[in-house]
Amino acid sequence: MPVPHHPSGIAYPDDLKFLKEIYDAVCFERGFHCGSPAAVDLARATMDLFAQGVINEAEIRESLEAYLGRKSTAGELLRTEAQS
């Protein structure tokens, strides 16, 4: 469900709930633990997307998957775990 983007860049409670649902789902799918460097990195990326005006759930998820595949704390952790 898209959330109307606020031009001010402010995330209101409904926005945060929407973003947290996406964040929680991606953390679960990727096996990221709350507070881990990968989870913190994912949270920042999620909020950055919202601040840039990306409000469609599918677009956010697609962008996060692409981000996680590139060099990032989360991506580095995934590559390290895969090599183990």
PDB file of C-alpha atoms in Angstrom:
ATOM      1  CA  MET A   1       0.000   0.000   0.000  1.00  0.00           C
ATOM      2  CA  PRO A   2       1.596   3.276  -1.044  1.00  0.00           C
ATOM      3  CA  VAL A   3       1.878   5.962   1.585  1.00  0.00           C
ATOM      4  CA  PRO A   4       1.519   9.585   0.484  1.00  0.00           C
ATOM      5  CA  HIS A   5       4.943  11.204   0.475  1.00  0.00           C
ATOM      6  CA  HIS A   6       5.232  14.381   2.464  1.00  0.00           C
ATOM      7  CA  PRO A   7       7.274  16.978   0.587  1.00  0.00           C
ATOM      8  CA  SER A   8       8.775  18.091   3.901  1.00  0.00           C
ATOM      9  CA  GLY A   9      10.549  14.746   4.149  1.00  0.00           C
ATOM     10  CA  ILE A  10       8.939  14.116   7.529  1.00  0.00           C
ATOM     11  CA  ALA A  11       7.965  10.527   8.239  1.00  0.00           C
ATOM     12  CA  TYR A  12       4.703  10.477  10.178  1.00  0.00           C
ATOM     13  CA  PRO A  13       3.549   7.532  12.343  1.00  0.00           C
ATOM     14  CA  ASP A  14       1.716   5.818   9.472  1.00  0.00           C
ATOM     15  CA  ASP A  15       4.788   6.255   7.273  1.00  0.00           C
ATOM     16  CA  LEU A  16       7.024   4.723   9.942  1.00  0.00           C
ATOM     17  CA  LYS A  17       4.644   1.795  10.405  1.00  0.00           C
ATOM     18  CA  PHE A  18       4.663   1.169   6.638  1.00  0.00           C
ATOM     19  CA  LEU A  19       8.466   1.391   6.433  1.00  0.00           C
ATOM     20  CA  LYS A  20       8.952  -0.794   9.513  1.00  0.00           C
ATOM     21  CA  GLU A  21       6.794  -3.526   7.995  1.00  0.00           C
ATOM     22  CA  ILE A  22       9.034  -3.560   4.915  1.00  0.00           C
ATOM     23  CA  TYR A  23      12.193  -3.365   7.030  1.00  0.00           C
ATOM     24  CA  ASP A  24      11.040  -6.198   9.311  1.00  0.00           C
ATOM     25  CA  ALA A  25      10.162  -8.399   6.337  1.00  0.00           C
ATOM     26  CA  VAL A  26      13.526  -7.859   4.636  1.00  0.00           C
ATOM     27  CA  CYS A  27      15.385  -8.445   7.924  1.00  0.00           C
ATOM     28  CA  PHE A  28      13.473 -11.701   8.400  1.00  0.00           C
ATOM     29  CA  GLU A  29      14.079 -12.826   4.812  1.00  0.00           C
ATOM     30  CA  ARG A  30      17.796 -12.030   5.070  1.00  0.00           C
ATOM     31  CA  GLY A  31      18.257 -13.299   8.629  1.00  0.00           C
ATOM     32  CA  PHE A  32      19.392  -9.921   9.968  1.00  0.00           C
ATOM     33  CA  HIS A  33      19.190  -9.607  13.746  1.00  0.00           C
ATOM     34  CA  CYS A  34      17.886  -6.407  15.339  1.00  0.00           C
ATOM     35  CA  GLY A  35      20.758  -4.065  16.100  1.00  0.00           C
ATOM     36  CA  SER A  36      23.259  -5.879  13.903  1.00  0.00           C
ATOM     37  CA  PRO A  37      25.375  -3.796  11.515  1.00  0.00           C
ATOM     38  CA  ALA A  38      23.412  -5.243   8.580  1.00  0.00           C
ATOM     39  CA  ALA A  39      20.073  -4.298  10.158  1.00  0.00           C
ATOM     40  CA  VAL A  40      21.264  -0.770  10.937  1.00  0.00           C
ATOM     41  CA  ASP A  41      22.506  -0.385   7.362  1.00  0.00           C
ATOM     42  CA  LEU A  42      19.158  -1.622   6.041  1.00  0.00           C
ATOM     43  CA  ALA A  43      17.253   0.826   8.251  1.00  0.00           C
ATOM     44  CA  ARG A  44      19.294   3.736   6.943  1.00  0.00           C
ATOM     45  CA  ALA A  45      18.763   2.656   3.346  1.00  0.00           C
ATOM     46  CA  THR A  46      15.016   2.285   3.923  1.00  0.00           C
ATOM     47  CA  MET A  47      14.715   5.781   5.386  1.00  0.00           C
ATOM     48  CA  ASP A  48      16.925   7.239   2.644  1.00  0.00           C
ATOM     49  CA  LEU A  49      14.600   5.821  -0.011  1.00  0.00           C
ATOM     50  CA  PHE A  50      11.576   7.336   1.702  1.00  0.00           C
ATOM     51  CA  ALA A  51      13.339  10.697   2.001  1.00  0.00           C
ATOM     52  CA  GLN A  52      14.018  10.554  -1.748  1.00  0.00           C
ATOM     53  CA  GLY A  53      10.302  10.100  -2.407  1.00  0.00           C
ATOM     54  CA  VAL A  54      10.220   6.346  -3.030  1.00  0.00           C
ATOM     55  CA  ILE A  55       6.906   5.346  -1.435  1.00  0.00           C
ATOM     56  CA  ASN A  56       5.778   2.291  -3.392  1.00  0.00           C
ATOM     57  CA  GLU A  57       6.389  -0.942  -1.473  1.00  0.00           C
ATOM     58  CA  ALA A  58       7.548  -2.878  -4.538  1.00  0.00           C
ATOM     59  CA  GLU A  59       9.961  -0.095  -5.505  1.00  0.00           C
ATOM     60  CA  ILE A  60      11.344   0.117  -1.976  1.00  0.00           C
ATOM     61  CA  ARG A  61      11.866  -3.649  -1.791  1.00  0.00           C
ATOM     62  CA  GLU A  62      13.471  -3.744  -5.250  1.00  0.00           C
ATOM     63  CA  SER A  63      15.789  -0.869  -4.372  1.00  0.00           C
ATOM     64  CA  LEU A  64      16.732  -2.477  -1.056  1.00  0.00           C
ATOM     65  CA  GLU A  65      17.519  -5.793  -2.752  1.00  0.00           C
ATOM     66  CA  ALA A  66      19.723  -3.977  -5.268  1.00  0.00           C
ATOM     67  CA  TYR A  67      21.387  -2.052  -2.451  1.00  0.00           C
ATOM     68  CA  LEU A  68      22.043  -5.206  -0.456  1.00  0.00           C
ATOM     69  CA  GLY A  69      23.681  -6.738  -3.503  1.00  0.00           C
ATOM     70  CA  ARG A  70      26.115  -3.851  -3.851  1.00  0.00           C
ATOM     71  CA  LYS A  71      28.994  -3.022  -1.538  1.00  0.00           C
ATOM     72  CA  SER A  72      27.368  -2.101   1.744  1.00  0.00           C
ATOM     73  CA  THR A  73      27.744  -3.270   5.311  1.00  0.00           C
ATOM     74  CA  ALA A  74      24.829  -5.640   4.770  1.00  0.00           C
ATOM     75  CA  GLY A  75      26.117  -6.828   1.400  1.00  0.00           C
ATOM     76  CA  GLU A  76      29.599  -7.355   2.793  1.00  0.00           C
ATOM     77  CA  LEU A  77      28.181  -9.422   5.641  1.00  0.00           C
ATOM     78  CA  LEU A  78      26.175 -11.538   3.224  1.00  0.00           C
ATOM     79  CA  ARG A  79      29.192 -12.161   1.013  1.00  0.00           C
ATOM     80  CA  THR A  80      31.338 -13.047   4.038  1.00  0.00           C
ATOM     81  CA  GLU A  81      28.706 -15.466   5.366  1.00  0.00           C
ATOM     82  CA  ALA A  82      28.307 -17.063   1.931  1.00  0.00           C
ATOM     83  CA  GLN A  83      32.051 -17.723   1.726  1.00  0.00           C
ATOM     84  CA  SER A  84      32.066 -19.485   5.130  1.00  0.00           C
TER      85      SER A  84
END
